[in-house]
Coordinates of C-alpha atoms in Angstrom, one line a residue:
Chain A
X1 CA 3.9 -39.9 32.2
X2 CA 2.2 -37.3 33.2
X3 CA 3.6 -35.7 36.3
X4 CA 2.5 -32.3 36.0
X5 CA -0.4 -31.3 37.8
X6 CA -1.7 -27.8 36.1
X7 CA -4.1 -26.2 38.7
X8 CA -4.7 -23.5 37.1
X9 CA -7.2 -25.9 35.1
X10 CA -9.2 -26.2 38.3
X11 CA -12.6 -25.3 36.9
X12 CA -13.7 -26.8 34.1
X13 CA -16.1 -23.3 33.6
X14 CA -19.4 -24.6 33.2
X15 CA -20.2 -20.9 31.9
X16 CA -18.9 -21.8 28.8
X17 CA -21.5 -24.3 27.7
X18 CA -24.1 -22.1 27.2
X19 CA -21.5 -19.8 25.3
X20 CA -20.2 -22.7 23.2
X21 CA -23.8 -23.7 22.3
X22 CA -24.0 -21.6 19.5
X23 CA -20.8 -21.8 17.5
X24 CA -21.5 -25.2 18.2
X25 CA -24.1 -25.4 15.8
X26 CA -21.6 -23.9 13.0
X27 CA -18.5 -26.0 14.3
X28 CA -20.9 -28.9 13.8
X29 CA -21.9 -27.7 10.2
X30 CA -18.6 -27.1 9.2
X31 CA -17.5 -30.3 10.9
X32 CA -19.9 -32.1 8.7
X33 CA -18.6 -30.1 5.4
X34 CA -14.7 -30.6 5.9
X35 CA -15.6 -34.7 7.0
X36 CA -17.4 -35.1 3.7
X37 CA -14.7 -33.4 1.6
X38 CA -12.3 -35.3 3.4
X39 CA -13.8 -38.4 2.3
X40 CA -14.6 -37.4 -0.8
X41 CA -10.6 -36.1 -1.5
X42 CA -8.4 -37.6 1.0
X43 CA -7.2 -40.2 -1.2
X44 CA -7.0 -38.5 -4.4
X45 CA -4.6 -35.4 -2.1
X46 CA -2.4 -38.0 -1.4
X47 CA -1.9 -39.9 -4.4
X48 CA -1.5 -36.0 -6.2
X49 CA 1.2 -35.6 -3.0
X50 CA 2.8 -38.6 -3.5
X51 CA 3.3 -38.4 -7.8
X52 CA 4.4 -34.7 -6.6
X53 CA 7.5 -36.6 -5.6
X54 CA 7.1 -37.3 -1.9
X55 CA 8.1 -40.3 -0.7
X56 CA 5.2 -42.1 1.2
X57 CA 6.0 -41.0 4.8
X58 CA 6.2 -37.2 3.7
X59 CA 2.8 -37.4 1.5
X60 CA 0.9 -38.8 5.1
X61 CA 2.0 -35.6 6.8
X62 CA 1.4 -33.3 3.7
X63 CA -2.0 -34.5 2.9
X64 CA -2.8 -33.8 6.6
X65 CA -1.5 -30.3 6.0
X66 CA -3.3 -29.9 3.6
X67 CA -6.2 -30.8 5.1
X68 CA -5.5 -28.4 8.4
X69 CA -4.9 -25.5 6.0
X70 CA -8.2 -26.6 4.2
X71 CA -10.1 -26.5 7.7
X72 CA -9.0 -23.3 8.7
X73 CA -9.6 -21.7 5.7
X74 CA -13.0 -23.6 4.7
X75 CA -15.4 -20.4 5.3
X76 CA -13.5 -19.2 2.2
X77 CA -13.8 -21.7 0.2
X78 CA -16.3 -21.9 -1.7
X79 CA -19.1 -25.3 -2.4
X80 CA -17.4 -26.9 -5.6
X81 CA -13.7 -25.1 -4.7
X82 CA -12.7 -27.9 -2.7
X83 CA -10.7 -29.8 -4.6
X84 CA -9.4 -27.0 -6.6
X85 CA -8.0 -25.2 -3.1
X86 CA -6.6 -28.5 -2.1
X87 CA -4.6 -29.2 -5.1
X88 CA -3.3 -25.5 -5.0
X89 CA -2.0 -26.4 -1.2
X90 CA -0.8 -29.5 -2.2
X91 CA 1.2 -28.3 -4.9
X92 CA 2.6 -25.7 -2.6
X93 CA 3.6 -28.4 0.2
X94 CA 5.3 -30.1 -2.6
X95 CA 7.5 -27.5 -3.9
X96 CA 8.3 -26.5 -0.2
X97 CA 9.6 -30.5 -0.1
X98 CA 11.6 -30.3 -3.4
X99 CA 13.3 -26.9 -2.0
X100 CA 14.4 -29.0 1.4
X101 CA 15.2 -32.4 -0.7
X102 CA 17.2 -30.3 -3.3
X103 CA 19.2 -28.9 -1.0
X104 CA 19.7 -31.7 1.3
X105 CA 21.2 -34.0 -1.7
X106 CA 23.4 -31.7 -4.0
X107 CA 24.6 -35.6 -5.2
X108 CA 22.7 -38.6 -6.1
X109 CA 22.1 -37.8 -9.4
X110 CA 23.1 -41.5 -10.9
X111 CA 20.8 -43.0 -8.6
X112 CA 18.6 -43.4 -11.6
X113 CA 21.1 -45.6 -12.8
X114 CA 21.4 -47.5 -9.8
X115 CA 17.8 -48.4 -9.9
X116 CA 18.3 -49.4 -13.2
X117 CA 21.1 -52.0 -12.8
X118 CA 19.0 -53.2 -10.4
X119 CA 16.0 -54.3 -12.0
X120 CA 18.3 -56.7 -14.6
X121 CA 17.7 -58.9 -11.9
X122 CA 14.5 -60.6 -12.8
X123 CA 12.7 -60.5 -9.4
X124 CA 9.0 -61.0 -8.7
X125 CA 6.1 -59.1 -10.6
X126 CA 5.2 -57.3 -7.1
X127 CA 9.3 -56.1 -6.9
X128 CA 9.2 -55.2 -10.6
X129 CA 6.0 -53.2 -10.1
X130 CA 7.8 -51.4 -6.8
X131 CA 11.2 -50.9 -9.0
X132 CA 9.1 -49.1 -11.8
X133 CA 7.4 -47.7 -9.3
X134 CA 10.5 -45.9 -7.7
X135 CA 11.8 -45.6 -11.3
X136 CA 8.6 -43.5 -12.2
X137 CA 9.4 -41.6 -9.1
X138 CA 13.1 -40.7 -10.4
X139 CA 11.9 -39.8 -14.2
X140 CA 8.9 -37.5 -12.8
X141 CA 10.9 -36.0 -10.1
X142 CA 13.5 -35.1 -13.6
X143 CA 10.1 -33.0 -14.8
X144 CA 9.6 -29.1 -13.8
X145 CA 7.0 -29.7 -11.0
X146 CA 5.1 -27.2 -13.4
X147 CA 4.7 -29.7 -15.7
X148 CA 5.0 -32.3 -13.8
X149 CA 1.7 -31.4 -11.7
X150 CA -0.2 -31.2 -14.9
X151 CA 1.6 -34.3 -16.3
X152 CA 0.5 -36.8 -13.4
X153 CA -3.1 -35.2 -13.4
X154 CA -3.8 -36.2 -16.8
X155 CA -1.7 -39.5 -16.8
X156 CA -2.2 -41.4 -13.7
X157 CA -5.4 -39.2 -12.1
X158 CA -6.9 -39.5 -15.5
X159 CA -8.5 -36.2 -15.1
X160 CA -9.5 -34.5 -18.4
X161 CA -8.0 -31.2 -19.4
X162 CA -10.7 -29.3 -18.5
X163 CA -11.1 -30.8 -14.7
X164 CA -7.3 -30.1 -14.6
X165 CA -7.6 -26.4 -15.5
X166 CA -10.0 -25.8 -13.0
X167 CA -8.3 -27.7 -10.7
X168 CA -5.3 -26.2 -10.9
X169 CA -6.5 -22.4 -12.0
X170 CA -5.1 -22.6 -15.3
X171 CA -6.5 -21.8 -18.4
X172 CA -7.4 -24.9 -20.4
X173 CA -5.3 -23.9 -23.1
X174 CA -2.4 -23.3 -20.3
X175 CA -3.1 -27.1 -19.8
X176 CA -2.5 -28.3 -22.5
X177 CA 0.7 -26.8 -24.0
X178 CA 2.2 -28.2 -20.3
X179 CA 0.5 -31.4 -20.9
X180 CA 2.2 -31.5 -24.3
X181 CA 5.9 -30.2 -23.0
X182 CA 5.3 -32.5 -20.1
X183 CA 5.3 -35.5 -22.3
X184 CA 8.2 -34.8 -24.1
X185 CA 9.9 -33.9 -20.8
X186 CA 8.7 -37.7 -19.8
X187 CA 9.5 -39.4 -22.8
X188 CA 13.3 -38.0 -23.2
X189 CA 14.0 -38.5 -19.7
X190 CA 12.8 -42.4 -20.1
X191 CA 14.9 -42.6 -23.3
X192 CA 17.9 -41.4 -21.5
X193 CA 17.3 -43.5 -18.7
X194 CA 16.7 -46.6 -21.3
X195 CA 20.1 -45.8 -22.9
X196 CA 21.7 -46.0 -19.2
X197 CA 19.7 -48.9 -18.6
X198 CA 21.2 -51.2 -21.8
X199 CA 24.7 -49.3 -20.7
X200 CA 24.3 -51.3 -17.6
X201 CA 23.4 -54.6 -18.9
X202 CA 26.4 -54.6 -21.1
X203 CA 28.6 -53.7 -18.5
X204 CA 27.0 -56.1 -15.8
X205 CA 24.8 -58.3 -18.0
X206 CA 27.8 -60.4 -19.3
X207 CA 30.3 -62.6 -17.8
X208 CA 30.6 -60.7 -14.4
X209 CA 29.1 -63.5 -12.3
X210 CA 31.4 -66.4 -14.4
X211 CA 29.6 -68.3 -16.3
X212 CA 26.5 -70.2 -16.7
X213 CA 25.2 -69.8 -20.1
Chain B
X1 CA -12.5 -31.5 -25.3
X2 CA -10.3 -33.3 -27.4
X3 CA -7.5 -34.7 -24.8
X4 CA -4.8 -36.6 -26.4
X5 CA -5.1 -40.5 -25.9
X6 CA -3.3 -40.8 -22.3
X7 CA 0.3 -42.6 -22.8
X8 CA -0.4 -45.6 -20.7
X9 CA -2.6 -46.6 -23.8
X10 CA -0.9 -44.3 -26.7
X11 CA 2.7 -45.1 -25.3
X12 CA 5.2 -47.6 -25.6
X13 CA 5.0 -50.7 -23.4
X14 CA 8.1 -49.4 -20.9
X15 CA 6.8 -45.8 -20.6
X16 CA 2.9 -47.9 -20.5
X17 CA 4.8 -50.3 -17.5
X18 CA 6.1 -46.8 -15.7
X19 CA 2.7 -45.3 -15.9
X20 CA 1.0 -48.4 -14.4
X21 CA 3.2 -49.0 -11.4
X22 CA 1.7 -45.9 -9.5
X23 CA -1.8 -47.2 -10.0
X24 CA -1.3 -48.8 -6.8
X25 CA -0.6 -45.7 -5.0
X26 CA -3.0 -45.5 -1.9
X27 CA -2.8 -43.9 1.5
X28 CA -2.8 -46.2 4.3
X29 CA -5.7 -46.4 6.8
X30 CA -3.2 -44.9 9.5
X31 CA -2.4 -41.8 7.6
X32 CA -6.3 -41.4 7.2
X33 CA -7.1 -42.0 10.8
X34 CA -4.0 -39.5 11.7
X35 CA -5.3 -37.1 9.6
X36 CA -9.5 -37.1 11.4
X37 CA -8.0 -36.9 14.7
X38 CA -5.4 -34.1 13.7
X39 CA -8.3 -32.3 12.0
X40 CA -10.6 -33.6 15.0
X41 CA -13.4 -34.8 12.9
X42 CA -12.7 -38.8 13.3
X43 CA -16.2 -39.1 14.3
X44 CA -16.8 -39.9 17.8
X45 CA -16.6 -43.8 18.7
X46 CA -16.9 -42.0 22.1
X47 CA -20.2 -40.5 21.3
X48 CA -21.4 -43.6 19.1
X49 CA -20.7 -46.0 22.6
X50 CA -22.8 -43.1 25.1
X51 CA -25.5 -42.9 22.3
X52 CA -26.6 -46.5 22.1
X53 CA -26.8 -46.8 25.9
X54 CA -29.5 -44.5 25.3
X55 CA -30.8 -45.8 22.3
X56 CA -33.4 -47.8 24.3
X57 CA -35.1 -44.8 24.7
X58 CA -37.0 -44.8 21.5
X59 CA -39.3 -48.0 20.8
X60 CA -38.7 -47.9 17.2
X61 CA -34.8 -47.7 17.6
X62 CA -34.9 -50.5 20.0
X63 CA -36.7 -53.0 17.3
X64 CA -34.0 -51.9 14.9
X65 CA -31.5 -52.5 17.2
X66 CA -32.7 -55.5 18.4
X67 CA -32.3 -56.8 14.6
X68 CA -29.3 -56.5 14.9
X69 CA -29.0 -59.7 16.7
X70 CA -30.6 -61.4 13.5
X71 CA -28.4 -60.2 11.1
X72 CA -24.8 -59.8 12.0
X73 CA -24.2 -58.1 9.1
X74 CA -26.1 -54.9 9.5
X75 CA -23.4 -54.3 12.6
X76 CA -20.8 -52.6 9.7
X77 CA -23.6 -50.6 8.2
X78 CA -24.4 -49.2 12.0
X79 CA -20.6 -49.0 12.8
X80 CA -20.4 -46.4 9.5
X81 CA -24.0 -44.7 10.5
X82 CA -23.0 -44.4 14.1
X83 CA -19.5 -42.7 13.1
X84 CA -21.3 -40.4 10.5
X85 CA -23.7 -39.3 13.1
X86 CA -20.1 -39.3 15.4
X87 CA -18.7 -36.9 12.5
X88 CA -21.8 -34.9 12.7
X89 CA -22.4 -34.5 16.5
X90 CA -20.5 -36.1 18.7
X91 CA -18.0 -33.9 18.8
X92 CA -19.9 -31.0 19.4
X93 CA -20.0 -32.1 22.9
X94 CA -23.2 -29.6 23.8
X95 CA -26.6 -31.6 23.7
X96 CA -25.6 -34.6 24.5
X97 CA -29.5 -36.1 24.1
X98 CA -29.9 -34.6 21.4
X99 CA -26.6 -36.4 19.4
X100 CA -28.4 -39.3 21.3
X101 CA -31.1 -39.2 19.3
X102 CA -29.4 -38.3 16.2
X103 CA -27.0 -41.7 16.7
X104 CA -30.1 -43.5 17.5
X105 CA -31.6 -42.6 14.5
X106 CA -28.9 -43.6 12.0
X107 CA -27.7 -47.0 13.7
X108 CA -31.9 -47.7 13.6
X109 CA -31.5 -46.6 9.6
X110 CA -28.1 -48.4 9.1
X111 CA -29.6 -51.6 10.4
X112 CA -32.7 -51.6 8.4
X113 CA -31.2 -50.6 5.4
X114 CA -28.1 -53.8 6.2
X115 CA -31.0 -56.2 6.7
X116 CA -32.9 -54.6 3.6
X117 CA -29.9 -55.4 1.4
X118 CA -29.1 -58.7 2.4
X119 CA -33.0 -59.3 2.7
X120 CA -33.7 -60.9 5.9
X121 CA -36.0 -58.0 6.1
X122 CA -39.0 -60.4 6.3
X123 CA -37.6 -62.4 8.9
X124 CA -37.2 -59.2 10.7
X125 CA -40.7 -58.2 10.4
X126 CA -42.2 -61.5 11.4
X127 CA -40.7 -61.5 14.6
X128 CA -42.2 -60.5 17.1
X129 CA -40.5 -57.3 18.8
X130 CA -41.9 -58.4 22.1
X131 CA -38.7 -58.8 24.3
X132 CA -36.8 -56.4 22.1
X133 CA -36.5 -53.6 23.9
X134 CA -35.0 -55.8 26.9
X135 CA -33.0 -57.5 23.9
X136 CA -32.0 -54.4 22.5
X137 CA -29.9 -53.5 26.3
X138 CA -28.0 -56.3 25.7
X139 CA -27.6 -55.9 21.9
X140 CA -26.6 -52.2 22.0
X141 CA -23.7 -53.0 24.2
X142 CA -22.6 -55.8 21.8
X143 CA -23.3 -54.4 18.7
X144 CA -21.3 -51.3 20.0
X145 CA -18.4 -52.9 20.4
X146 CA -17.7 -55.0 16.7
X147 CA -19.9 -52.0 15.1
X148 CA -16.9 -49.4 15.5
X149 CA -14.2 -52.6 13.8
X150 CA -16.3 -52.4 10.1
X151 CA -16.7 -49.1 10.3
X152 CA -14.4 -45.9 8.9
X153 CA -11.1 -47.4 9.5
X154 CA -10.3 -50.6 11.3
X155 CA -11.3 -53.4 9.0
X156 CA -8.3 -55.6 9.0
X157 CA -8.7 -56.3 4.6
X158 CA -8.5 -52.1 3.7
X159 CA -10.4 -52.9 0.5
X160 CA -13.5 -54.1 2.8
X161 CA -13.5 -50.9 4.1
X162 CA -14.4 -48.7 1.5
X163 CA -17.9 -49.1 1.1
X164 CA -18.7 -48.6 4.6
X165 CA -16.6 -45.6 5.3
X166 CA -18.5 -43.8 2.0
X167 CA -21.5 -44.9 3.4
X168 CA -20.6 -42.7 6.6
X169 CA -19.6 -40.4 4.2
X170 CA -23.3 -40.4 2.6
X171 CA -24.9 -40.6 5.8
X172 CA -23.5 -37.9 6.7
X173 CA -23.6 -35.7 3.9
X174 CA -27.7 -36.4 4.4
X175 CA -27.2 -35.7 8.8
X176 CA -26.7 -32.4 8.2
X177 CA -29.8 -32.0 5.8
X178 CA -31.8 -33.8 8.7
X179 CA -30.5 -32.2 11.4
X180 CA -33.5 -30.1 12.6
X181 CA -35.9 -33.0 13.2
X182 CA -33.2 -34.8 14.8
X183 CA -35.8 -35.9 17.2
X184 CA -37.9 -37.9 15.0
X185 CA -36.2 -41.4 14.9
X186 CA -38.9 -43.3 12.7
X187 CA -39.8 -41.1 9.6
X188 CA -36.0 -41.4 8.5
X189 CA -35.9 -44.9 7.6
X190 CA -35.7 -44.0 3.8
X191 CA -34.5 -46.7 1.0
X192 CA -31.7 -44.1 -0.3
X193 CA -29.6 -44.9 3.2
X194 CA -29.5 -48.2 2.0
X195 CA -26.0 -47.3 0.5
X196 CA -24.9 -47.2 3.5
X197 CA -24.6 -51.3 3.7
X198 CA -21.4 -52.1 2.9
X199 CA -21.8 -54.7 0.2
X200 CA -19.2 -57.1 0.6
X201 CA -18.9 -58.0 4.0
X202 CA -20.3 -61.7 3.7
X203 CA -17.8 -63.2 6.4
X204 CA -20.3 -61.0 8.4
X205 CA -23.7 -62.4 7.0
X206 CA -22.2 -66.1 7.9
X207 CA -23.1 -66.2 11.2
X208 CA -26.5 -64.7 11.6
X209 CA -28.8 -66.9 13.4
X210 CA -32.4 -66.3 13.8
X211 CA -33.4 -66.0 17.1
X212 CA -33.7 -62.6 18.6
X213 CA -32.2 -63.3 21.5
X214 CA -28.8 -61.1 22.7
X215 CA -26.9 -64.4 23.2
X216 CA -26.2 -64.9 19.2
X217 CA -24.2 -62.6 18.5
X218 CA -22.4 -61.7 22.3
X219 CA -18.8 -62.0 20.7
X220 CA -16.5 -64.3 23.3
X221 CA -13.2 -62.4 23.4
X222 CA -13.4 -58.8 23.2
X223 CA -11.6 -58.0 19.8
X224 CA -8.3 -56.7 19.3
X225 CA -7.8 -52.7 20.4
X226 CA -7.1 -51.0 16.9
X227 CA -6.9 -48.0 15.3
X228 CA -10.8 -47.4 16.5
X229 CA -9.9 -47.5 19.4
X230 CA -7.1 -45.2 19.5
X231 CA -9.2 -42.4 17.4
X232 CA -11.7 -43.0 20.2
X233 CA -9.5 -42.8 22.9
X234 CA -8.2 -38.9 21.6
X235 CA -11.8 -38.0 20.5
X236 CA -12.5 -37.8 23.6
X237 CA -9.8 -35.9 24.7
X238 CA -10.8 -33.6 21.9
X239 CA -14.3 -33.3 23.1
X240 CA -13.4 -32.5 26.7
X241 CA -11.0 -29.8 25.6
X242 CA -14.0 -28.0 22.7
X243 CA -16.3 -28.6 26.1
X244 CA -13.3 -26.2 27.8
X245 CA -12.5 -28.2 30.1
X246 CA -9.1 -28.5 29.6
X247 CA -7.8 -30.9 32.8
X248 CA -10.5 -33.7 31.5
X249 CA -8.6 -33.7 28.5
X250 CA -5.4 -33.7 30.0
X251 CA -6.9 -36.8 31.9
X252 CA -8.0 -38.3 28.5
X253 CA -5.1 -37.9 27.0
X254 CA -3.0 -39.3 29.3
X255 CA -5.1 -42.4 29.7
X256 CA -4.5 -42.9 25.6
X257 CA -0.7 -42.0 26.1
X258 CA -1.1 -45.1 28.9
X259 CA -3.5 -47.5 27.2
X260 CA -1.0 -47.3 23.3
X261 CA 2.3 -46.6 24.0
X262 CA 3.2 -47.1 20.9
X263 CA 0.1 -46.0 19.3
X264 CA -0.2 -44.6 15.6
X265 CA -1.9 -41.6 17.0
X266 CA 1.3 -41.2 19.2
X267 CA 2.2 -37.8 17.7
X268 CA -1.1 -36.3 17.8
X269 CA -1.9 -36.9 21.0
X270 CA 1.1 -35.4 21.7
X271 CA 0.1 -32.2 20.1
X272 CA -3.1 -32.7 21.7
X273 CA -1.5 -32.8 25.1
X274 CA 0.6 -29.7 24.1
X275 CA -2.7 -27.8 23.1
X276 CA -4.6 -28.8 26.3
X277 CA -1.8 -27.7 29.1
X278 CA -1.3 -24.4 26.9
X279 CA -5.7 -24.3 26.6
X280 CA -5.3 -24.6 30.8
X281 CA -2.8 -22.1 31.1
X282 CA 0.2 -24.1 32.1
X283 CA 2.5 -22.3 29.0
X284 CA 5.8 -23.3 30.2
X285 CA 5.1 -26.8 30.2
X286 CA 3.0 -26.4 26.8
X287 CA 6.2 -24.8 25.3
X288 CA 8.6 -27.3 26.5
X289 CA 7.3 -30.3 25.5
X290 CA 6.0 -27.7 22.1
X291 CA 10.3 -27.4 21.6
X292 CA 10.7 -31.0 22.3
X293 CA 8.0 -32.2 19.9
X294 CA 9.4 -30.1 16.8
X295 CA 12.6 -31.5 17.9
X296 CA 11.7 -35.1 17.2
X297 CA 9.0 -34.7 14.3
X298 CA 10.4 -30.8 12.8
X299 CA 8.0 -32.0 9.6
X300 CA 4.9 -32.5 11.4
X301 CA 2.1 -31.1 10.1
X302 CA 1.5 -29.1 13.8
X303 CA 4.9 -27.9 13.6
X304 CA 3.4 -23.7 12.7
X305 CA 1.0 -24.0 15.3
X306 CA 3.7 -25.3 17.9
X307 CA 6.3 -22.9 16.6
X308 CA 3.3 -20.4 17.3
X309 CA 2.6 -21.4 20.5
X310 CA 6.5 -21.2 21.5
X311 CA 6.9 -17.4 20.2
X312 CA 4.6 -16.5 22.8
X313 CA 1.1 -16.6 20.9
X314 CA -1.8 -17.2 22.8
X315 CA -3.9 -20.4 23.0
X316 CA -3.5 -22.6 19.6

C-alpha cells in the first residue's frame, strides 16, 4: 500500500517536544472545549443540515465541516456563541448545496408527484413514515431557505423564537414575521401537493389494475 | 415570548404527519466517529489502553480497578471516563505520565461511581483489597479491552450509547477544571461523576460475580474490531504526527489502511496520510494522492485543505 519510502522524515526531531510542550497545554484546552461542544451540538448540526435539505450522506460531510471550520475558528468564538456560529456555518454549507443541486437538476420538478402516487400504496407504518419523510423533504426544499431555516428551527427543533434569533443573529421580531411567511409558504405548498395527490388517485386509484372491488 | 402553538399540534393531521416524520432524524454513530477523528479529538483509545498499564501505579486506582472485576457494569462507565480523559490528554502526546495519571484517575472515578449506582458499593468495600493490586494487572488489560465497546461510539444498540458518551462528555467538561492536580488520584472520587454511569446497560450488570478474582470477567473471544477500534487505530497516527514525527504516523497509518480495508474511517485516514507525507516533506507524493483524493470524494469536507496543499501552500 504503501510503497513510498519518504526519507526526508528520517528524524523524528526530538527538539520539538520540549517546543510542543507548551501549545500543548492550549491544544489540550481547546481540545477539551471543541470535544464538549461537539457533544453537546453534533447532533442537533446535523439534524438542522439535514431539514436544510441535504440528503443524509451530504449532512455527514457538512456537519463535519462545520465542525472543522468551528475548530479553526474557536479562539473567536466566544463561551455561549457556539451554537449560534455553528448554525450560521451550517446555513452557509447548505445554501452552497442548494446552489450545486439547483444547478445539477434544472428538471425533476414533478418528482413531488411521484412520491405522491407512490404512497397510495398502503405500505408499512416505518415506509409511510420514510415516504413523509422524503415528502417533508420535497415541500421544505419548495421554501426560501430564508424561511425555511427559521421554519424547521421552530417546528421540528422546537426552539423558541427567542433561542432562534440568537441563534441565527436575527432580531426576534425578524423571527417571527419569517416564522409566520414560512408557514404559509408550508401550508400552500402541502395544499398543492394534496391537490396533486387526490389528482393521482383518481387517475391511478381506479380500475388501472382490473378489478377487485 | 408568545410563540404561536407549533403546527405539529396547531395543524392539520397531514401537515401534523409531515412534521412528525423527521422526528426520527439522527446522525449515525459513523458520521460522529468520522467527524472526532477528522477533527482529531476522538479521544485516545490509544492513550486510554497505555494509561491503564500504568494504572497499577497508584494503590487507590488499583482497588478501583480491581472492582471492576465485581461489577461488570462499571466497565461502560470507565470506557466513557477513560475516552473523556483520552479527549482531554491523550492526544496531547507530551507527558505521557502525567495523562497516565489523569486516565487513572477517571477509570478509578468511573468505576466507583458505576458500582455506586448499581450499589454493589458495599460488596466492594467489604472485600478485602488484599490481592488487588496483583488482580488489578490482570483486570486492567481486560477491562481495557470491552471498556472502549460501551464507551463513545461502538455500542452495537445506538440508543445504549447515549448516556455513556454524555458522561464522557461531563467528565470531561470537569477534566479540564481538574487538570492542575492531575496527580492526585483519590480526592476526585466525588458523587457528581456518578452521571457518568450509563444507566441502562443491565445486559452488563447480569454477569457480575463476586469474587475479586481476574478470571470473572476475562472475556473468551476477543470482541469484534469496530468503529473503536478504527478511531484508535488513526488516533494514533494523529498523535505521532502532533508529536512531529511524521514517518511514525505514516507507519500508523498504514497499519490502519492494512488492518480495515474497508474501514469507515477510510477517507480520513486518507487525508491523514496525505497530511503526514506533506508534514515529512515528501510534497509530490502528498499532492498526488491530494489530486487523486478530491477526485474520488470532490465533497469531502478536506477538500480546501487538499486543494490548499496542491496550489503549492505549505504544510496543512
Amino acid at each position: 500500500m504503501m510503497s513510498l519510502a519518504p526519507t526526508a522524515l528520517a528524524e523524528p526531531p526530538p527538539s520539538t517536544r520540549a517546543r510542543s510542550a507548551g501549545r500543548a497545554a492550549a491544544t489540550h484546552r481547546s481540545d477539551a472545549r471543541l470535544r464538549q461542544i461537539f457533544d453537546g451540538q453534533f447532533g442537533f448540526v446535523w439534524r438542522y443540515l439535514r431539514r436544510l435539505g441535504l440528503p443524509e450522506a451530504d449532512a455527514d460531510d457538512a456537519t463535519q465541516q462545520a465542525f472543522l471550520v468551528l475548530s479553526r475558528r474557536l479562539d473567536d468564538v466566544e463561551t455561549g456563541k457556539e451554537r449560534a456560529f455553528l448554525c450560521g456555518t451550517a446555513l452557509r454549507l447548505a445554501s452552497e448545496h442548494r446552489r450545486k443541486q439547483l444547478r445539477r437538476r434544472e428538471v425533476g420538478e414533478e418528482q413531488a408527484g411521484d412520491v405522491l402516487a407512490d404512497s397510495s400504496a398502503r405500505p408499512e407504518v416505518d415506509h409511510e413514515r420514510k415516504r413523509a419523510r422524503a415528502l417533508l423533504d420535497r415541500v421544505l426544499d419548495a421554501m426560501d431557505i430564508e424561511l425555511r431555516s427559521v421554519f424547521v428551527l421552530f417546528e421540528l427543533e422546537e426552539l423558541g423564537s427567542a433561542d432562534i434569533a440568537a441563534a441565527l443573529g436575527l432580531p426576534v421580531g425578524t423571527v417571527a414575521s419569517r416564522l409566520r411567511r414560512a408557514r404559509e409558504s408550508f401550508q400552500a405548498i402541502v395544499r398543492r401537493l394534496r391537490a396533486a395527490e387526490e389528482h393521482a388517485e383518481r387517475c391511478h386509484g381506479d380500475g388501472s389494475d382490473g378489478g377487485t372491488p | 415570548m408568545n410563540d404561536p402553538q407549533r403546527l405539529e399540534l396547531g395543524g392539520d393531521d397531514f401537515e401534523a404527519a409531515l412534521l412528525r416524520s423527521a422526528k426520527a432524524d439522527a446522525p449515525s454513530r459513523h458520521a460522529r466517529g468520522r467527524a472526532l477523528v477528522a477533527l482529531g479529538i476522538a479521544g485516545g483509545l490509544a492513550g486510554s489502553a497505555v494509561a491503564t498499564g500504568s494504572a497499577v501505579a497508584t494503590p487507590a486506582v488499583a482497588k478501583a480497578i480491581a472492582a471492576t472485576s465485581i461489577g461488570a457494569s462499571a466497565a461502560a462507565g470507565a470506557g466513557a471516563a477513560a475516552g473523556a480523559a483520552g479527549a482531554a490528554g491523550a492526544t496531547a502526546s507530551v507527558a505521557l505520565s502525567a495523562t497516565a495519571l489523569v486516565v487513572a484517575k477517571w477509570v478509578g472515578i468511573a468505576t466507583v461511581a458505576g458500582i455506586g449506582v448499581w450499589g454493589v458499593a458495599k460488596q466492594v468495600q467489604s472485600d478485602p483489597a488484599a490481592d488487588a493490586v496483583r488482580t488489578a494487572a490482570v483486570t486492567a488489560t481486560v477491562a481495557a479491552v470491552p471498556a472502549g465497546e460501551p464507551g463513545a461510539l461502538a455500542t452495537q444498540p445506538p440508543r445504549v450509547g447515549r448516556p455513556a458518551d454524555e458522561g464522557a462528555a461531563a467528565a470531561a467538561t470537569t477534566d479540564t477544571a481538574s487538570e492542575d492536580d492531575g496527580t492526585q488520584a483519590a480526592p476526585a472520587l466525588e458523587p457528581t461523576v456518578a452521571k457518568a454511569a450509563p444507566p441502562k446497560t443491565d445486559a452488563a450488570l447480569a454477569p457480575a460475580p463476586l469474587r475479586p478474582t481476574g478470571t470473572a470477567v476475562a472475556p473468551s473471544a476477543p470482541p469484534p474490531k469496530g468503529l473503536t477500534d478504527e478511531i484508535a487505530a488513526l488516533d494514533r497516527a494523529r498523535a505521532a504526527m502532533e508529536g512531529g514525527d511524521a514517518e511514525a504516523a505514516l507507519r500508523a497509518i498504514e497499519a490502519y489502511q492494512r488492518e480495515f480495508a474497508r474501514g469507515t474511517l477510510g477517507p480520513e485516514a486518507e487525508v491523514l496520510r496525505i497530511e503526514a507525507l506533506a508534514r515529512g516533506g515528501d510534497m509530490a507524493t502528498a499532492r498526488a494522492l491530494a489530486r487523486a483524493f478530491l477526485a474520488r470524494h470532490p465533497s469531502s469536507p478536506a477538500a480546501q485543505r487538499l486543494q490548499s496543499l496542491i496550489a503549492g501552500g505549505s504544510t496543512p
